[in-house]
Short mmCIF file of C-alpha atoms in Angstrom, two decimals:
data_model
loop_
_atom_site.label_atom_id
_atom_site.label_comp_id
_atom_site.label_asym_id
_atom_site.label_seq_id
_atom_site.Cartn_x
_atom_site.Cartn_y
_atom_site.Cartn_z
CA UNK S 1 17.17 54.90 -2.28
CA UNK S 2 13.68 54.90 -0.74
CA UNK S 3 12.14 53.60 -3.99
CA UNK S 4 14.73 50.86 -4.20
CA UNK S 5 13.81 49.39 -0.79
CA UNK S 6 10.13 48.47 -1.67
CA UNK S 7 11.35 47.02 -4.96
CA UNK S 8 13.86 44.87 -3.05
CA UNK S 9 11.12 43.57 -0.71
CA UNK S 10 8.84 42.72 -3.63
CA UNK S 11 11.71 40.91 -5.33
CA UNK S 12 12.52 38.99 -2.14
CA UNK S 13 8.85 38.04 -1.61
CA UNK S 14 8.60 36.85 -5.23
CA UNK S 15 11.67 34.68 -4.71
CA UNK S 16 10.22 33.01 -1.58
CA UNK S 17 6.86 32.38 -3.21
CA UNK S 18 8.43 30.86 -6.31
CA UNK S 19 10.67 28.64 -4.17
CA UNK S 20 7.63 27.03 -2.54
CA UNK S 21 6.25 23.85 -4.04
CA UNK S 22 2.80 22.40 -3.87
CA UNK S 23 3.97 18.88 -4.73
CA UNK S 24 3.28 16.52 -1.83
CA UNK S 25 6.16 14.19 -2.73
CA UNK S 26 8.66 17.02 -2.29
CA UNK S 27 7.16 18.02 1.05
CA UNK S 28 6.88 14.48 2.41
CA UNK S 29 10.18 13.19 0.97
CA UNK S 30 8.71 10.33 -1.04
CA UNK S 31 8.61 8.78 -4.50
CA UNK S 32 5.96 6.62 -6.15
CA UNK S 33 6.50 3.75 -8.58
CA UNK S 34 3.93 1.80 -10.57
CA UNK S 35 4.74 -1.90 -10.76
CA UNK S 36 1.90 -4.30 -11.69
CA UNK S 37 0.95 -7.57 -10.00
CA UNK S 38 3.18 -7.57 -6.91
CA UNK S 39 0.38 -8.86 -4.64
CA UNK S 40 -1.51 -12.03 -5.57
CA UNK S 41 -4.81 -13.29 -4.19
CA UNK S 42 -5.07 -17.07 -4.59
CA UNK S 43 -8.62 -17.21 -5.91
CA UNK S 44 -10.85 -20.29 -5.97
CA UNK S 45 -13.99 -20.98 -7.98
CA UNK S 46 -15.88 -21.69 -4.75
CA UNK S 47 -15.30 -21.52 -1.00
CA UNK S 48 -16.63 -23.61 1.88
CA UNK S 49 -16.52 -22.89 5.59
CA UNK S 50 -12.98 -23.18 7.03
CA UNK S 51 -11.32 -22.72 3.63
CA UNK S 52 -8.39 -20.30 3.65
CA UNK S 53 -8.09 -17.36 1.29
CA UNK S 54 -4.36 -16.71 0.79
CA UNK S 55 -2.67 -13.53 -0.40
CA UNK S 56 1.05 -13.17 -0.89
CA UNK S 57 3.98 -11.31 -2.39
CA UNK S 58 7.72 -11.79 -2.69
CA UNK S 59 8.86 -8.79 -4.71
CA UNK S 60 12.49 -8.06 -5.49
CA UNK S 61 14.31 -5.10 -4.01
CA UNK S 62 15.21 -4.24 -7.63
CA UNK S 63 12.21 -2.86 -9.51
CA UNK S 64 11.60 -1.28 -12.89
CA UNK S 65 11.15 2.48 -12.78
CA UNK S 66 9.25 4.23 -15.56
CA UNK S 67 11.46 5.88 -18.20
CA UNK S 68 14.65 4.46 -16.64
CA UNK S 69 16.98 1.79 -18.03
CA UNK S 70 18.47 0.73 -14.69
CA UNK S 71 16.49 -1.04 -11.97
CA UNK S 72 15.71 0.94 -8.83
CA UNK S 73 16.97 -0.61 -5.59
CA UNK S 74 14.01 0.16 -3.31
CA UNK S 75 15.82 -1.26 -0.27
CA UNK S 76 18.70 1.21 -0.56
CA UNK S 77 16.49 4.07 -1.81
CA UNK S 78 14.30 3.78 1.29
CA UNK S 79 17.32 3.88 3.62
CA UNK S 80 17.22 0.10 4.08
CA UNK S 81 13.60 0.05 5.24
CA UNK S 82 12.94 -3.29 7.00
CA UNK S 83 9.53 -3.70 5.35
CA UNK S 84 6.83 -2.40 3.06
CA UNK S 85 3.32 -2.11 4.47
CA UNK S 86 -0.15 -2.13 2.95
CA UNK S 87 -3.73 -2.07 4.24
CA UNK S 88 -6.54 -4.50 3.54
CA UNK S 89 -9.97 -5.29 4.94
CA UNK S 90 -12.62 -7.96 4.64
CA UNK S 91 -16.30 -7.04 4.66
CA UNK S 92 -19.35 -9.27 4.99
CA UNK S 93 -22.76 -8.50 3.51
CA UNK S 94 -25.59 -8.31 6.02
CA UNK S 95 -29.12 -9.60 5.37
CA UNK S 96 -30.27 -6.02 4.70
CA UNK S 97 -27.62 -5.65 1.96
CA UNK S 98 -25.20 -3.40 3.84
CA UNK S 99 -21.52 -4.23 4.18
CA UNK S 100 -19.73 -4.32 7.54
CA UNK S 101 -16.12 -5.02 8.51
CA UNK S 102 -15.57 -8.67 9.27
CA UNK S 103 -13.16 -9.15 12.20
CA UNK S 104 -10.14 -11.27 11.28
CA UNK S 105 -7.91 -11.23 14.37
CA UNK S 106 -8.43 -14.87 15.31
CA UNK S 107 -8.68 -15.90 11.65
CA UNK S 108 -5.44 -14.36 10.34
CA UNK S 109 -2.94 -17.10 9.52
CA UNK S 110 0.46 -15.47 9.03
CA UNK S 111 2.98 -17.60 7.15
CA UNK S 112 5.46 -14.86 6.16
CA UNK S 113 5.67 -11.23 7.20
CA UNK S 114 3.42 -9.65 9.80
CA UNK S 115 -0.32 -8.89 9.83
CA UNK S 116 -2.16 -6.86 12.48
CA UNK S 117 -5.80 -5.83 12.70
CA UNK S 118 -7.07 -2.60 14.18
CA UNK S 119 -10.62 -1.29 13.99
CA UNK S 120 -11.61 -3.38 10.96
CA UNK S 121 -8.51 -2.71 8.90
CA UNK S 122 -5.52 -5.04 8.68
CA UNK S 123 -1.98 -3.91 8.04
CA UNK S 124 0.32 -6.31 6.26
CA UNK S 125 4.10 -5.95 6.50
CA UNK S 126 6.26 -7.45 3.75
CA UNK S 127 9.53 -8.12 5.58
CA UNK S 128 12.92 -7.79 3.90
CA UNK S 129 14.74 -11.10 3.34
CA UNK S 130 18.47 -10.38 2.96
CA UNK S 131 19.16 -13.87 1.56
CA UNK S 132 16.72 -13.65 -1.36
CA UNK S 133 16.76 -9.82 -1.57
CA UNK S 134 12.96 -9.81 -1.58
CA UNK S 135 10.18 -8.37 0.54
CA UNK S 136 8.00 -11.33 1.63
CA UNK S 137 4.43 -11.62 2.86
CA UNK S 138 1.97 -14.51 2.94
CA UNK S 139 -1.17 -14.49 5.04
CA UNK S 140 -4.35 -16.52 4.94
CA UNK S 141 -7.84 -15.48 5.95
CA UNK S 142 -9.72 -18.41 7.48
CA UNK S 143 -13.33 -18.27 6.29
CA UNK S 144 -15.34 -19.59 9.23
CA UNK S 145 -18.85 -18.39 8.33
CA UNK S 146 -20.98 -18.71 5.22
CA UNK S 147 -22.06 -15.55 3.40
CA UNK S 148 -21.04 -12.98 0.81
CA UNK S 149 -17.68 -11.27 1.31
CA UNK S 150 -15.45 -8.71 -0.35
CA UNK S 151 -11.77 -8.02 0.16
CA UNK S 152 -10.18 -4.67 -0.70
CA UNK S 153 -6.95 -2.80 -0.23
CA UNK S 154 -8.35 0.45 1.11
CA UNK S 155 -8.94 3.65 -0.81
CA UNK S 156 -6.31 2.83 -3.44
CA UNK S 157 -8.03 -0.36 -4.56
CA UNK S 158 -11.38 1.41 -4.88
CA UNK S 159 -9.89 4.06 -7.15
CA UNK S 160 -7.48 2.07 -9.29
CA UNK S 161 -7.86 -1.70 -8.68
CA UNK S 162 -4.49 -1.54 -6.95
CA UNK S 163 -2.67 -1.83 -3.66
CA UNK S 164 -0.14 0.70 -2.40
CA UNK S 165 2.92 -0.73 -0.66
CA UNK S 166 4.73 1.92 1.43
CA UNK S 167 8.23 1.56 2.83
CA UNK S 168 8.59 1.75 6.59
CA UNK S 169 11.48 4.17 6.26
CA UNK S 170 12.81 5.77 9.41
CA UNK S 171 14.21 9.20 10.31
CA UNK S 172 14.75 11.41 7.25
CA UNK S 173 15.04 8.59 4.71
CA UNK S 174 13.01 8.64 1.54
CA UNK S 175 9.63 6.87 1.58
CA UNK S 176 9.02 4.61 -1.41
CA UNK S 177 5.40 4.02 -2.46
CA UNK S 178 4.73 1.22 -4.92
CA UNK S 179 1.33 1.30 -6.57
CA UNK S 180 0.60 -2.18 -7.87
CA UNK S 181 -2.44 -3.41 -9.76
CA UNK S 182 -4.09 -6.62 -8.48
CA UNK S 183 -5.64 -8.79 -11.19
CA UNK S 184 -8.26 -10.38 -8.91
CA UNK S 185 -9.95 -7.05 -8.12
CA UNK S 186 -13.11 -6.12 -10.03
CA UNK S 187 -13.88 -2.70 -11.52
CA UNK S 188 -15.13 -1.57 -8.09
CA UNK S 189 -11.78 -2.42 -6.46
CA UNK S 190 -13.05 -5.53 -4.64
CA UNK S 191 -12.40 -9.25 -4.72
CA UNK S 192 -15.94 -10.53 -4.09
CA UNK S 193 -16.72 -14.14 -3.21
CA UNK S 194 -19.23 -16.37 -1.45
CA UNK S 195 -18.57 -18.89 1.30
CA UNK S 196 -21.04 -21.82 1.25
#
């Protein structure tokens, strides 16, 4: 009987260790989809002072999921999240060649959705529209000073030329992350442009 007890404890410990997972999406209760071109930057061949650089999206609540035949309803999957959020920033090149955050608070022109700036980064919220069953966002950046600029969507854009849209799920509902490539971004993950 005494030899059976240590064996039981080893068996129990093995069970608990094997039941643990190192997958973040299981721990954080989230899924990630890859859907290209959900966010568009309205590019121009040239910009002048007081031009507006617009970015927008109006993606459906029904999205294609890899290796699935049916569309995924991201609104229901996220527990009816009221929005999807993403991060972006605008930087301006200094005369010494360094890049610094360019403040946008007074130059953010929100047409649809919500956009807030904090400490150089802006957060855009694509709000759910029950009539069209889409998540909508349209914001312009008023370009008030000449110079060289670059727009990016945070770490994700620098790694994959993409933006990550994350559901604003509440309580214990599943978080839905949508990784979406943005065609206007260069290989460094930036949309670079000059204002004359």
